[in-house]
mmCIF file of C-alpha atoms in Angstrom:
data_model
loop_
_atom_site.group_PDB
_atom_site.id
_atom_site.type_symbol
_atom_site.label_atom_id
_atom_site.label_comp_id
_atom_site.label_asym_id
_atom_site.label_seq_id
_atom_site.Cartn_x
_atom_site.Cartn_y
_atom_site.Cartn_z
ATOM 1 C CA UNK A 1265 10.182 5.130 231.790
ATOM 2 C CA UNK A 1266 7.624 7.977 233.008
ATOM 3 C CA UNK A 1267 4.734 6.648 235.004
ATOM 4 C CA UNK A 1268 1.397 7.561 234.860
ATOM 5 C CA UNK A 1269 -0.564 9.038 237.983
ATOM 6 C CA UNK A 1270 1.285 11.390 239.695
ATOM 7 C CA UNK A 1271 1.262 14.968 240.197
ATOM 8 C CA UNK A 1272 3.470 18.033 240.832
ATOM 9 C CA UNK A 1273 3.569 19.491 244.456
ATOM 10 C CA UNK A 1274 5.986 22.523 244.466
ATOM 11 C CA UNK A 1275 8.913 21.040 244.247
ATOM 12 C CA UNK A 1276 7.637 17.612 245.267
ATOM 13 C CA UNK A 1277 6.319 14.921 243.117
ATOM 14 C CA UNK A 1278 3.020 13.178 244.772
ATOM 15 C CA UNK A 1279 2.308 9.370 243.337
ATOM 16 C CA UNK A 1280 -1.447 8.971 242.990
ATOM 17 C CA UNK A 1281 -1.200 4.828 242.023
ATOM 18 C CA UNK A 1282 -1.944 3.728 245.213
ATOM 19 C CA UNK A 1283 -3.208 5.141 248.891
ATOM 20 C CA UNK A 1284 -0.193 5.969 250.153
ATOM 21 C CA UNK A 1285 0.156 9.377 248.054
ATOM 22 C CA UNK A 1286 4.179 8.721 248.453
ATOM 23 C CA UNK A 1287 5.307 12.775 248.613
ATOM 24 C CA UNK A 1288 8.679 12.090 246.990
ATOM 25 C CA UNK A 1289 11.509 14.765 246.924
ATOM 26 C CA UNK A 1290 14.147 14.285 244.090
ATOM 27 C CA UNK A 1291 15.937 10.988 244.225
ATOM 28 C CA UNK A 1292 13.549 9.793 246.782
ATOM 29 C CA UNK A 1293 11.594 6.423 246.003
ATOM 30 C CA UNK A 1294 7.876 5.523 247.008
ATOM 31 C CA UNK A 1295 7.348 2.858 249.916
ATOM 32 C CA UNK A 1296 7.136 0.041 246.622
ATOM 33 C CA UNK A 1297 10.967 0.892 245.814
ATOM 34 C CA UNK A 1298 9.579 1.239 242.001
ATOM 35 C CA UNK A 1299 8.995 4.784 241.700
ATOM 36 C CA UNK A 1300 11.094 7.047 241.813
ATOM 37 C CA UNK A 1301 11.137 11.114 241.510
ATOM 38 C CA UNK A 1302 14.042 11.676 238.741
ATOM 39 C CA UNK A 1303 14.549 14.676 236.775
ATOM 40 C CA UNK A 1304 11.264 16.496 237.674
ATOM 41 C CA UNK A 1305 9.936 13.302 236.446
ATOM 42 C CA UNK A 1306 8.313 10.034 238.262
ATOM 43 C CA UNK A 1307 9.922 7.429 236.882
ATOM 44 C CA UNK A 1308 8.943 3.167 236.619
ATOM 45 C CA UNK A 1309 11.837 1.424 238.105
ATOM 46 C CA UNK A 1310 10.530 -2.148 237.019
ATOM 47 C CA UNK A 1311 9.103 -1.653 233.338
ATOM 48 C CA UNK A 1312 9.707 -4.719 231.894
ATOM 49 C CA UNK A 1313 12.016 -6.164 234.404
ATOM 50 C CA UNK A 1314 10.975 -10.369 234.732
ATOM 51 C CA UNK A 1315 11.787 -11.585 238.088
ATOM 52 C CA UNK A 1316 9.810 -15.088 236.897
ATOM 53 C CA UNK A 1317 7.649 -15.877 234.024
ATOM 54 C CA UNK A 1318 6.489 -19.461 234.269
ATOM 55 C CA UNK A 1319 3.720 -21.506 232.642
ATOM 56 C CA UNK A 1320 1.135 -22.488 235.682
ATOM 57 C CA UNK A 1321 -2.296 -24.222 236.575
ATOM 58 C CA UNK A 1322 -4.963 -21.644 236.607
ATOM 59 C CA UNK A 1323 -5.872 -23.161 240.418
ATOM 60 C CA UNK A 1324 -2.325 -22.151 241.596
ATOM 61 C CA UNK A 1325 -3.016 -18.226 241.127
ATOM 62 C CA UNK A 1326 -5.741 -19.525 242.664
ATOM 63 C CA UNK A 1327 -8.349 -19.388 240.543
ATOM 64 C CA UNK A 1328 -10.743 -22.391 240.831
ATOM 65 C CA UNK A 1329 -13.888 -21.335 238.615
ATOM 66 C CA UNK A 1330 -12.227 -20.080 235.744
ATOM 67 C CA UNK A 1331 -11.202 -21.878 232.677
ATOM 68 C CA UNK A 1332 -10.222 -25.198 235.588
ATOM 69 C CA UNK A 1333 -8.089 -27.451 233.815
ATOM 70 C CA UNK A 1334 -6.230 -25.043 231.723
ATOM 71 C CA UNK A 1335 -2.197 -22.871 232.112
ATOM 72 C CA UNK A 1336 -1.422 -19.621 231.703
ATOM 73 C CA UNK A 1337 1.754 -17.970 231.297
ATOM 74 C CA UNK A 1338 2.511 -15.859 234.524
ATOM 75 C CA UNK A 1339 4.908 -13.013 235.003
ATOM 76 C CA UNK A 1340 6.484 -11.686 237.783
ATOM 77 C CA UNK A 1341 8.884 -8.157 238.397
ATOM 78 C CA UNK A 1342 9.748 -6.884 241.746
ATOM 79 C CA UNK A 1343 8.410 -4.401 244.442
ATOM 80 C CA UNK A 1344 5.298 -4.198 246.548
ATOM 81 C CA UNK A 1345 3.075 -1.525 248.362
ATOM 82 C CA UNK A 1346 2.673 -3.092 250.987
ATOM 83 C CA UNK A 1347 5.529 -4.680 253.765
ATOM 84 C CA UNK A 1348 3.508 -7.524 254.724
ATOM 85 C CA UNK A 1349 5.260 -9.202 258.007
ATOM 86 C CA UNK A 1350 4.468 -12.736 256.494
ATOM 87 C CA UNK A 1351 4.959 -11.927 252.545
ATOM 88 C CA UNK A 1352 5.608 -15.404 250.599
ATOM 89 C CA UNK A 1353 7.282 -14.035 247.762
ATOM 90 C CA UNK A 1354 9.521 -11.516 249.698
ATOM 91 C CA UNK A 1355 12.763 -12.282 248.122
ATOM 92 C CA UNK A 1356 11.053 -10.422 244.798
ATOM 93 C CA UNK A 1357 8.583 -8.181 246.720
ATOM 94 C CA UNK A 1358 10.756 -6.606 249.324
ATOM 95 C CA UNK A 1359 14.210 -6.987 247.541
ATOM 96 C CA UNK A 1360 15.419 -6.301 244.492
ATOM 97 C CA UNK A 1361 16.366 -9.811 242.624
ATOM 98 C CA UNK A 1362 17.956 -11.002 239.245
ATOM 99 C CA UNK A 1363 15.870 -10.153 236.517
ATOM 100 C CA UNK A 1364 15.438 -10.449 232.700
ATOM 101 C CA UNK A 1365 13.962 -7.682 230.220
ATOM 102 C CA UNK A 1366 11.352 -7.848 227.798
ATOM 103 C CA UNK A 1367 8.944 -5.264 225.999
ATOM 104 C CA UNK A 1368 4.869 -5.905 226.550
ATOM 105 C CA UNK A 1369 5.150 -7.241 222.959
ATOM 106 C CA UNK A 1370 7.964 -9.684 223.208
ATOM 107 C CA UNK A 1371 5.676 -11.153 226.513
ATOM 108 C CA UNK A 1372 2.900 -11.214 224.376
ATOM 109 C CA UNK A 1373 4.462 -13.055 221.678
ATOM 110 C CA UNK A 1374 5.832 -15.715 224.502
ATOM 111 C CA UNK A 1375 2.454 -16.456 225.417
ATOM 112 C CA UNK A 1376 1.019 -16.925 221.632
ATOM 113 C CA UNK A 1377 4.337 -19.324 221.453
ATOM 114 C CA UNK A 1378 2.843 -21.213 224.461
ATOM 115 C CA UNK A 1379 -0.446 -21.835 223.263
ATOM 116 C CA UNK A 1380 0.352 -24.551 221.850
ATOM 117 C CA UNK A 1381 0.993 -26.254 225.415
ATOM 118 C CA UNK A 1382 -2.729 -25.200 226.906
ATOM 119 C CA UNK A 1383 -1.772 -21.334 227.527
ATOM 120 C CA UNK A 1384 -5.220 -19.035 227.930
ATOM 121 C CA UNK A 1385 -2.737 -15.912 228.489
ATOM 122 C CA UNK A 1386 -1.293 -14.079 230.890
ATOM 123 C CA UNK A 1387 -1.239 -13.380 234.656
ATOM 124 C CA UNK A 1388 0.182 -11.043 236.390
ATOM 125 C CA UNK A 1389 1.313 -12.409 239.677
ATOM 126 C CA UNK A 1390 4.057 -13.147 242.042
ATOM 127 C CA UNK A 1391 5.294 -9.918 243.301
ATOM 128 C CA UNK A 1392 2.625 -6.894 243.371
ATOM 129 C CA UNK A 1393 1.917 -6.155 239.751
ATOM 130 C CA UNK A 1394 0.010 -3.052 239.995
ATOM 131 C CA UNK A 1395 3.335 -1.499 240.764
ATOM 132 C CA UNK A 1396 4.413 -2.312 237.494
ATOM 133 C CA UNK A 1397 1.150 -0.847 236.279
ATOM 134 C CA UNK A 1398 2.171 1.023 232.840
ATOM 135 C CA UNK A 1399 3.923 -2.266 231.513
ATOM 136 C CA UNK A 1400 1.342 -4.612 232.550
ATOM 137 C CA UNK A 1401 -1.572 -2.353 231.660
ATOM 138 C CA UNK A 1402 0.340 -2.510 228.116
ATOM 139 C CA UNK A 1403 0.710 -6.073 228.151
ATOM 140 C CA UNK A 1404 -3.001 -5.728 229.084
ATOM 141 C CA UNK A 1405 -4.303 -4.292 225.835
ATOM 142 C CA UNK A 1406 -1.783 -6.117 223.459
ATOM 143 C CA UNK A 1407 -3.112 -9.467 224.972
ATOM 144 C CA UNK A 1408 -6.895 -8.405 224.675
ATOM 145 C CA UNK A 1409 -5.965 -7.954 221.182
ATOM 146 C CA UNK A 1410 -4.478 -11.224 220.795
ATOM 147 C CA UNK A 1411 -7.378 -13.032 221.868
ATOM 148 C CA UNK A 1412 -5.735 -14.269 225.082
ATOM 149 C CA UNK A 1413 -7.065 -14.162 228.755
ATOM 150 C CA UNK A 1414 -5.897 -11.399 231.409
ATOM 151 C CA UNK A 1415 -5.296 -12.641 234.884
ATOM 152 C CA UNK A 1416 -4.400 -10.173 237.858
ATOM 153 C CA UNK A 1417 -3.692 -11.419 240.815
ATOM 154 C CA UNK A 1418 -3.149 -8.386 243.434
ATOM 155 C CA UNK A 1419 -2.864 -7.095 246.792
ATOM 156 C CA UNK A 1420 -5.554 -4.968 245.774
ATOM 157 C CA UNK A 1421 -4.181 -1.529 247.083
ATOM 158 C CA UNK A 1422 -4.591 0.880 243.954
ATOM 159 C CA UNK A 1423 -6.182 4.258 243.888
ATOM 160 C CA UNK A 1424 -9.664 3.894 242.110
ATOM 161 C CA UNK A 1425 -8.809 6.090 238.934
ATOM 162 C CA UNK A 1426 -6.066 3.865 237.767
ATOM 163 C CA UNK A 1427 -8.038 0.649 238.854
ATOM 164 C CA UNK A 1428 -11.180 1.724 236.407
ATOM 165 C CA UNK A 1429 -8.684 2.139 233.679
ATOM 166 C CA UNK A 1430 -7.299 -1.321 233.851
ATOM 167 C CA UNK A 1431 -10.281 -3.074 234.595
ATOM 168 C CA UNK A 1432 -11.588 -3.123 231.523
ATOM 169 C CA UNK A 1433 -8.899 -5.239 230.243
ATOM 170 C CA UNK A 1434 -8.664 -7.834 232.617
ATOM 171 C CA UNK A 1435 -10.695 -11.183 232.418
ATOM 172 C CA UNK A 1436 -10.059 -12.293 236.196
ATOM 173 C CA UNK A 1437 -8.349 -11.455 239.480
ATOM 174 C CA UNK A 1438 -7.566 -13.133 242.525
ATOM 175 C CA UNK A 1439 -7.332 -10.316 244.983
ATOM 176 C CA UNK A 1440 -5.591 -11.066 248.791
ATOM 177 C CA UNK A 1441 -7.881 -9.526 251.192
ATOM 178 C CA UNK A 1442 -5.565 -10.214 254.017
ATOM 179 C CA UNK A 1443 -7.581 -9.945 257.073
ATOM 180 C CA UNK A 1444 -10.967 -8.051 257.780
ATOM 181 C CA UNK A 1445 -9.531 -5.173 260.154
ATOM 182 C CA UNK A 1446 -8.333 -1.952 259.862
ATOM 183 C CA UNK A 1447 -5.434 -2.624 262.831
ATOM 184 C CA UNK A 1448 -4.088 -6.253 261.032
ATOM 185 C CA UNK A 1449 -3.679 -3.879 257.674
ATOM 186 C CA UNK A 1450 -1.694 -1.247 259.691
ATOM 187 C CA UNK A 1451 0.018 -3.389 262.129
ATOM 188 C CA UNK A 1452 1.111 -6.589 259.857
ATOM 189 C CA UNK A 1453 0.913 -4.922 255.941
ATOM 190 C CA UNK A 1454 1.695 -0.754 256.846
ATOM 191 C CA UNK A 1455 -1.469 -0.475 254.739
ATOM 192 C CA UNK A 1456 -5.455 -0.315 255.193
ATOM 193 C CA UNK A 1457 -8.262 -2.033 254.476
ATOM 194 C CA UNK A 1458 -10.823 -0.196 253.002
ATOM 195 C CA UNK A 1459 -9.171 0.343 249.617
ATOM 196 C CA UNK A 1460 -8.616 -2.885 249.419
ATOM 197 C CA UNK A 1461 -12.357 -3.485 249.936
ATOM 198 C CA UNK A 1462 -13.243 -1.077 247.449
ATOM 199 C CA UNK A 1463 -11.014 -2.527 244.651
ATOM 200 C CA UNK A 1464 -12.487 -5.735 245.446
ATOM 201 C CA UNK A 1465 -16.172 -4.397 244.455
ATOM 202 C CA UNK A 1466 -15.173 -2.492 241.625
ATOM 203 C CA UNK A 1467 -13.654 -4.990 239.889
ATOM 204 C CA UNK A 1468 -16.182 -7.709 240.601
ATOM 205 C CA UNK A 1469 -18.656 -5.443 238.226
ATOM 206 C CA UNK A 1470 -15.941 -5.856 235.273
ATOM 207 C CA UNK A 1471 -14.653 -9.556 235.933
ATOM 208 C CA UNK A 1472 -13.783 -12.981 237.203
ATOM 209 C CA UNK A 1473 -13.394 -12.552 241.003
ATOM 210 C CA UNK A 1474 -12.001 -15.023 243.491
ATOM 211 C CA UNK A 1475 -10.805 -13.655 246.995
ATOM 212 C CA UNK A 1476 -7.574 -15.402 249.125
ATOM 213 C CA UNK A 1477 -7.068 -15.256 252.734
ATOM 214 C CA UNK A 1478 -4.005 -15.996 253.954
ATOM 215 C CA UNK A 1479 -5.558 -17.628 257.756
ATOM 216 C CA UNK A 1480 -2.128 -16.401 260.393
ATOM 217 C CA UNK A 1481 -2.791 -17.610 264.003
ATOM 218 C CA UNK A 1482 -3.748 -15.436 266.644
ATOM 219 C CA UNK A 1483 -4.043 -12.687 263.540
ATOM 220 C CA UNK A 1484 -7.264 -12.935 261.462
ATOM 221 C CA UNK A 1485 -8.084 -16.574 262.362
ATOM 222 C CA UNK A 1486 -11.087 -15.732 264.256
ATOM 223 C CA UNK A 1487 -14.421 -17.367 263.342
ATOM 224 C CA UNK A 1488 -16.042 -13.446 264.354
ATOM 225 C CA UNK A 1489 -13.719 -12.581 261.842
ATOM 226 C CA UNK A 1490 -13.906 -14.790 259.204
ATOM 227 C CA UNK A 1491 -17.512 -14.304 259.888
ATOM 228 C CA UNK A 1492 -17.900 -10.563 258.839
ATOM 229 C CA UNK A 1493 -15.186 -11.017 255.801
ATOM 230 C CA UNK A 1494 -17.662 -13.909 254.572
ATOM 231 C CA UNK A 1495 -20.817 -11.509 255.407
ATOM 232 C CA UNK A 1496 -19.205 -8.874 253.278
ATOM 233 C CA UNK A 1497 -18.135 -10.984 250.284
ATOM 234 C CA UNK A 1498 -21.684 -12.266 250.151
ATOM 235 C CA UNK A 1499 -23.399 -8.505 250.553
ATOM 236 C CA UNK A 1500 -21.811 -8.442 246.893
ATOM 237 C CA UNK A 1501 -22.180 -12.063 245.120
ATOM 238 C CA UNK A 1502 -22.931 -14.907 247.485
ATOM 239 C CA UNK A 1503 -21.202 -16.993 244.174
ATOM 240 C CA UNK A 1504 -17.785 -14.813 244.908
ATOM 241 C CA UNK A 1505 -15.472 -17.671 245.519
ATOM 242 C CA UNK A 1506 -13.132 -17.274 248.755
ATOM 243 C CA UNK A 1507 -9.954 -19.752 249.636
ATOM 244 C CA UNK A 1508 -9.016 -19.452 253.088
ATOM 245 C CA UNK A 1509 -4.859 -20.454 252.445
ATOM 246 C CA UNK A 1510 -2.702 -22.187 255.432
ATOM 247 C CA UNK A 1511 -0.109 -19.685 256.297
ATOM 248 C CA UNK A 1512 3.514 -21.291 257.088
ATOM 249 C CA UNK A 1513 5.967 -19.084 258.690
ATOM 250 C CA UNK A 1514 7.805 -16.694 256.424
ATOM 251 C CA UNK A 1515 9.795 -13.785 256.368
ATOM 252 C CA UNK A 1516 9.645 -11.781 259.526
ATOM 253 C CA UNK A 1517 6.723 -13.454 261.400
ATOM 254 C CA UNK A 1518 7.714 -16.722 263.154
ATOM 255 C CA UNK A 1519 4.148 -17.597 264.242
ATOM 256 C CA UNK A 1520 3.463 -21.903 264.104
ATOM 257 C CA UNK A 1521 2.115 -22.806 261.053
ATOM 258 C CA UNK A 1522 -2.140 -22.633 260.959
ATOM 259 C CA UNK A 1523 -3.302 -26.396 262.095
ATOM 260 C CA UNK A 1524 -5.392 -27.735 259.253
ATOM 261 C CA UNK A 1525 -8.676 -28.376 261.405
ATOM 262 C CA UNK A 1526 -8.796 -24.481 261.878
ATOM 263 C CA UNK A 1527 -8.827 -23.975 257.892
ATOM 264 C CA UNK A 1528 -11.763 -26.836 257.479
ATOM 265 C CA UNK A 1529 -13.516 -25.153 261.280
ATOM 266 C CA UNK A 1530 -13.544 -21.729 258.860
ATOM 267 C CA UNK A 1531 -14.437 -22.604 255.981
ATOM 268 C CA UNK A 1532 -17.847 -24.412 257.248
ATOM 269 C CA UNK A 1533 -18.052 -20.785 258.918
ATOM 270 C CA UNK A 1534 -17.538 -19.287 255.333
ATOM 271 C CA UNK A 1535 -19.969 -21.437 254.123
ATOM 272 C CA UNK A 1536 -22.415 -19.927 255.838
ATOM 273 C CA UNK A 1537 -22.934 -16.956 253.684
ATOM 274 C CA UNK A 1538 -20.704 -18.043 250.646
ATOM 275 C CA UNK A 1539 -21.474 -20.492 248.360
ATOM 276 C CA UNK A 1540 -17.949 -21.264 247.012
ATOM 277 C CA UNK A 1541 -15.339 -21.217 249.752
ATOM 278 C CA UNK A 1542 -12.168 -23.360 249.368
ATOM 279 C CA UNK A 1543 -8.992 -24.219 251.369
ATOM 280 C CA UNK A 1544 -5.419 -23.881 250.073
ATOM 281 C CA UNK A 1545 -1.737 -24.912 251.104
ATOM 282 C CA UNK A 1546 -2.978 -27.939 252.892
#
């Protein structure tokens, strides 16, 4: 399928989803493996592709203020934007696994079907979904019109033209706001933080909001840190809820696993400025 945002560059296609502006020559891919410049065209590698599509707890996206108590079909397809170091869902986000096809209608449909066991809709989740933004921005509108629930939950590294179209369909996000510095984003994700931030405001002014923090040892674990992420978060709603998660090791990084009385030490730090900060993976 043709994706949306991207532009011609002589012979080059440029991808304007997300900040890398991935100059692609033909039969090149962008850094998220999904696009790919075909034909004079950019084309969506994943459209429809299910790598999982399971019913969940609303807490496990995490979402802990919105609809509590209730499950919502989630979706997963494959490829990410960033190459985080520590990713927990790498064997979908940085490699290409086993999937099943269905059109934004046939998911749809699957999550009317599962209303009947406590399903509020659909979340997008798992892998990076805003990767596989023209298929979930369709299963977007179709669900809207359904009178189900949207759920993104996102890296949060998407060019703001494509963000402001979207938002307007989505009910809540959990966005990962890794770290608060510019060098963890380069260093550990071969990203940056300030569109990140800037997604993270924008959407608060169309929807649900809840931030995640993945707290790495040695990384972003800092109570200066922690401190000035918190500050931030509050400068916009001092309500925005914020779970600080215990990172494991996984993938690439081997660092020990976060010891539980940092995650409680930081989130009485959190709580400083925040009014709903809770821990995760504990």
């Amino acid at each position: 399928m043709i994706a949306e945002y991207w532009h011609n560059d002589g012979a080059d296609i440029v991808c304007d989803l997300c900040p890398h502006s991935c100059r692609l020559r033909a039969g090149q891919s962008g850094l998220c493996g999904v696009r790919k410049h075909a034909g004079g065209d950019l084309l969506t590698l994943n459209y429809g592709q299910l790598s999982a599509l399971a019913l969940d707890p609303i807490e496990k996206k995490p979402l802990k203020n919105f609809h509590p108590g209730s499950l919502i079909l989630s979706m997963g397809s494959w490829g990410c934007n960033l190459a985080c170091r520590f990713c927990q869902n790498w064997q979908i986000a940085q490699q290409r696994p086993t999937v099943r096809k269905m059109t934004p209608a046939e998911l749809v449909q699957s999550a009317l079907a599962a209303q009947k066991d406590g399903n509020i809709g659909l979340a997008y989740t798992y892998a990076e979904p805003l990767v596989c933004y023209e298929f979930i921005k369709e299963c977007a509108v179709l669900c809207h019109d359904a009178g189900l629930q949207n759920v993104l939950v996102s890296n949060g590294y998407i060019n703001k033209e494509p963000l402001l179209s979207l938002a307007p369909c989505l009910d809540a996000a959990n966005i990962d706001l890794k770290a608060f510095n510019g060098s963890f984003y380069q260093n550990m994700c071969g990203g940056s933080l300030e569109p990140v931030k800037e997604s993270i405001k924008l959407l608060a002014g169309f929807c649900h909001v809840e931030i995640t923090t993945l707290v790495i040892p040695g990384e972003n674990d800092s109570v200066e840190e922690i401190s000035a992420l918190a500050a931030w978060l509050a400068g916009i709603d001092r309500s925005l809820p914020l779970h600080l998660s215990r990172y494991f090791p996984c993938y690439k990084l081997a660092v020990a696993a976060t010891q539980r009385e940092k995650i409680y030490e930081l989130k009485k730090v959190a709580e400083n400025f925040l009014t709903n900060v809770y821990t995760g993976n504990l």
